Amino acid sequence: MNNYTQFFLRQPLSSLSVFITLLPIAIIWYRRAYSNKALRVLFYYLIVKLAIDMVMLHYAAYNLNNLLFYNINIPIRYILLSSMLYHYFDSKRYKQLLLFSAIFFVLFSIWDIVSANKDLTDTYNHTIIRYSATIESVLMIFWLLAFYYEAIQSLKIDNLLAFPFFWICGGLLLFYSSFVFIAPLMHYNARRIGPLDLGFLLYVPYLFEIISIVLIAVGIMYYSPRPYDRS
Amino acid sequence: MIDPEQIRWAILIAMLAMLMMAVFVITFVILYQKRQLAQEKNLREMEKEYQLKLLETALNSEESERKRIAQDLHDDIGTMLSLTKLSLNQLMKIINKDEPQTEYTANKVQSLLEETILHVRRITRELVPTTLKQFGLPTAIDEFVQKLDANHSISIHFNCIFENIPRQSQKVELTLYRIMQELVNNALKHSNGDEIVVDLHMEMGKIELQVTDNGKGFDAKAMKESKKAGLGLHSIDSRLSVVYGTVSYLTPGAKGCRVKVQVPVEPEKANKAEPLHPFRKSA
């Protein structure tokens, strides 16, 4: 227990980014937003994220290498978030591309994990993958921009500010925009030998993760079972 | 070897640029969407206004055509019939009255002629309700109801406190009058009842016209959706849309039907009594 307390005091921002996930989970549950397909996928994502983050927090509190979970989290996060967008998109072309990108990305991130860690059983020296986080950020920014493009093209939604996905995608866009330039350096920062110290920049992803989670929570607050489009 | 401090600053600047782009995208989407929706709304309103103008023009054309036909009937046929009657009267004086057959035929022709003159007058009055323009809606409805009551076996009543109903523009009064005609005619033709009540009164700043019968009633919604029938009901809707009125179809009791029409009262303006000729062209 002492280890956890010390970790919380040492890393308040990263600890907060773990526990704040409970907020949107509680709101989805309270507002029964899981009845919407896309929000149900988001609900699963938040639960998986919370579980992985808790395990990572436990490892970090005991000074154990938790980067394996960080690496595993990347393809899982992409699959779940792209599935959420898959349910939102109307365009068949976007849906197909999203499906192909998910398959490609999972295969690529497996290759990335294996190539960055020759010995997968050596958890002590496990390192962060080189390219997957960057590619994930680029792909997600592309899909989020595609979401906004489709929203203004179709004019389906009368009031975007009262549309849950507007806030959810806004939060994710801010998170990935802040992460896309830091992601390539994470591999070199989180190494035991010859680290590149990113300094205060390491806290930026945590900060934007908290912001994005808050925006996701705001979006879910706007959830209503009635259809959002103007049909 | 690059200084890590330089790398940190470079990443920070790139990250800030990326965040600015994200914020710009989100703001742009909100503003663009708002503008597009406002444009779409304007377009829809313009289209609606245009449709209303079209409808109003069509209704005005219909009234003009009625006026023209009434004028032709009055000026041409009416004059000819009056002249014929005059000539017939002169002829009656010179025919041989000793022959009963000749006298009988002449009297028959005279009575047929008088009947024709009355029919032409009635049709002319129905085409252009001159009483409406001259004395207002309650008097015109009263006149219409009294004539129907005298000519039909069905009992028709009109309830109204005349002074409570303010004069309205010709458009509003004519709309309500035509709707009343349509509803009463529908009740006469289809209701199979024996009593029709027309009620005209003010209701919360609106003129309310009610036509109630004790007949078999009908399903207005089904009637409107039906392709074969319901033209009269559609015409009521069209006429009301021009004066921003509403119509509702109710069932007052176990049987019968009550149609309630409401039209907003127009702002009062100086309604100067005009000397009226039935076929005077409006300005």
mmCIF file of N, CA and C in Angstrom, chain B residues 29 44 48 71 101 103 160 179 208 216 228 232 254 276:
data_model
loop_
_atom_site.group_PDB
_atom_site.id
_atom_site.type_symbol
_atom_site.label_atom_id
_atom_site.label_comp_id
_atom_site.label_asym_id
_atom_site.label_seq_id
_atom_site.Cartn_x
_atom_site.Cartn_y
_atom_site.Cartn_z
ATOM 1 N N VAL B 29 -15.120 23.243 -38.108
ATOM 2 C CA VAL B 29 -16.272 22.340 -38.300
ATOM 3 C C VAL B 29 -17.525 22.941 -37.678
ATOM 4 N N ARG B 44 -34.831 26.858 -47.350
ATOM 5 C CA ARG B 44 -36.117 26.187 -47.119
ATOM 6 C C ARG B 44 -37.228 27.215 -46.904
ATOM 7 N N LYS B 48 -40.485 27.802 -49.137
ATOM 8 C CA LYS B 48 -41.823 27.753 -48.535
ATOM 9 C C LYS B 48 -42.599 29.025 -48.910
ATOM 10 N N GLN B 71 -69.233 38.295 -64.084
ATOM 11 C CA GLN B 71 -69.430 39.537 -64.830
ATOM 12 C C GLN B 71 -70.068 39.251 -66.193
ATOM 13 N N GLN B 101 -104.413 27.471 -75.701
ATOM 14 C CA GLN B 101 -103.112 26.793 -75.874
ATOM 15 C C GLN B 101 -101.971 27.804 -75.998
ATOM 16 N N GLU B 103 -101.995 30.977 -74.958
ATOM 17 C CA GLU B 103 -101.796 31.679 -73.695
ATOM 18 C C GLU B 103 -101.026 30.816 -72.682
ATOM 19 N N CYS B 160 -73.734 33.274 -34.302
ATOM 20 C CA CYS B 160 -72.657 34.263 -34.315
ATOM 21 C C CYS B 160 -73.145 35.568 -33.686
ATOM 22 N N ILE B 179 -64.119 28.181 -47.334
ATOM 23 C CA ILE B 179 -63.988 26.968 -46.518
ATOM 24 C C ILE B 179 -65.345 26.581 -45.943
ATOM 25 N N GLU B 208 -62.654 31.818 -35.129
ATOM 26 C CA GLU B 208 -62.877 30.367 -35.197
ATOM 27 C C GLU B 208 -64.192 30.078 -35.905
ATOM 28 N N LYS B 216 -72.927 10.811 -40.334
ATOM 29 C CA LYS B 216 -72.200 9.562 -40.028
ATOM 30 C C LYS B 216 -70.728 9.806 -39.661
ATOM 31 N N LYS B 228 -58.321 8.881 -54.232
ATOM 32 C CA LYS B 228 -59.571 9.115 -54.971
ATOM 33 C C LYS B 228 -60.312 10.330 -54.421
ATOM 34 N N GLY B 232 -61.303 18.240 -51.645
ATOM 35 C CA GLY B 232 -61.884 19.373 -50.923
ATOM 36 C C GLY B 232 -61.098 19.660 -49.657
ATOM 37 N N ALA B 254 -71.422 10.667 -30.280
ATOM 38 C CA ALA B 254 -71.386 9.301 -30.785
ATOM 39 C C ALA B 254 -71.330 9.297 -32.312
ATOM 40 N N LEU B 276 -69.658 49.820 -53.250
ATOM 41 C CA LEU B 276 -69.234 48.590 -53.915
ATOM 42 C C LEU B 276 -70.093 48.218 -55.109
#
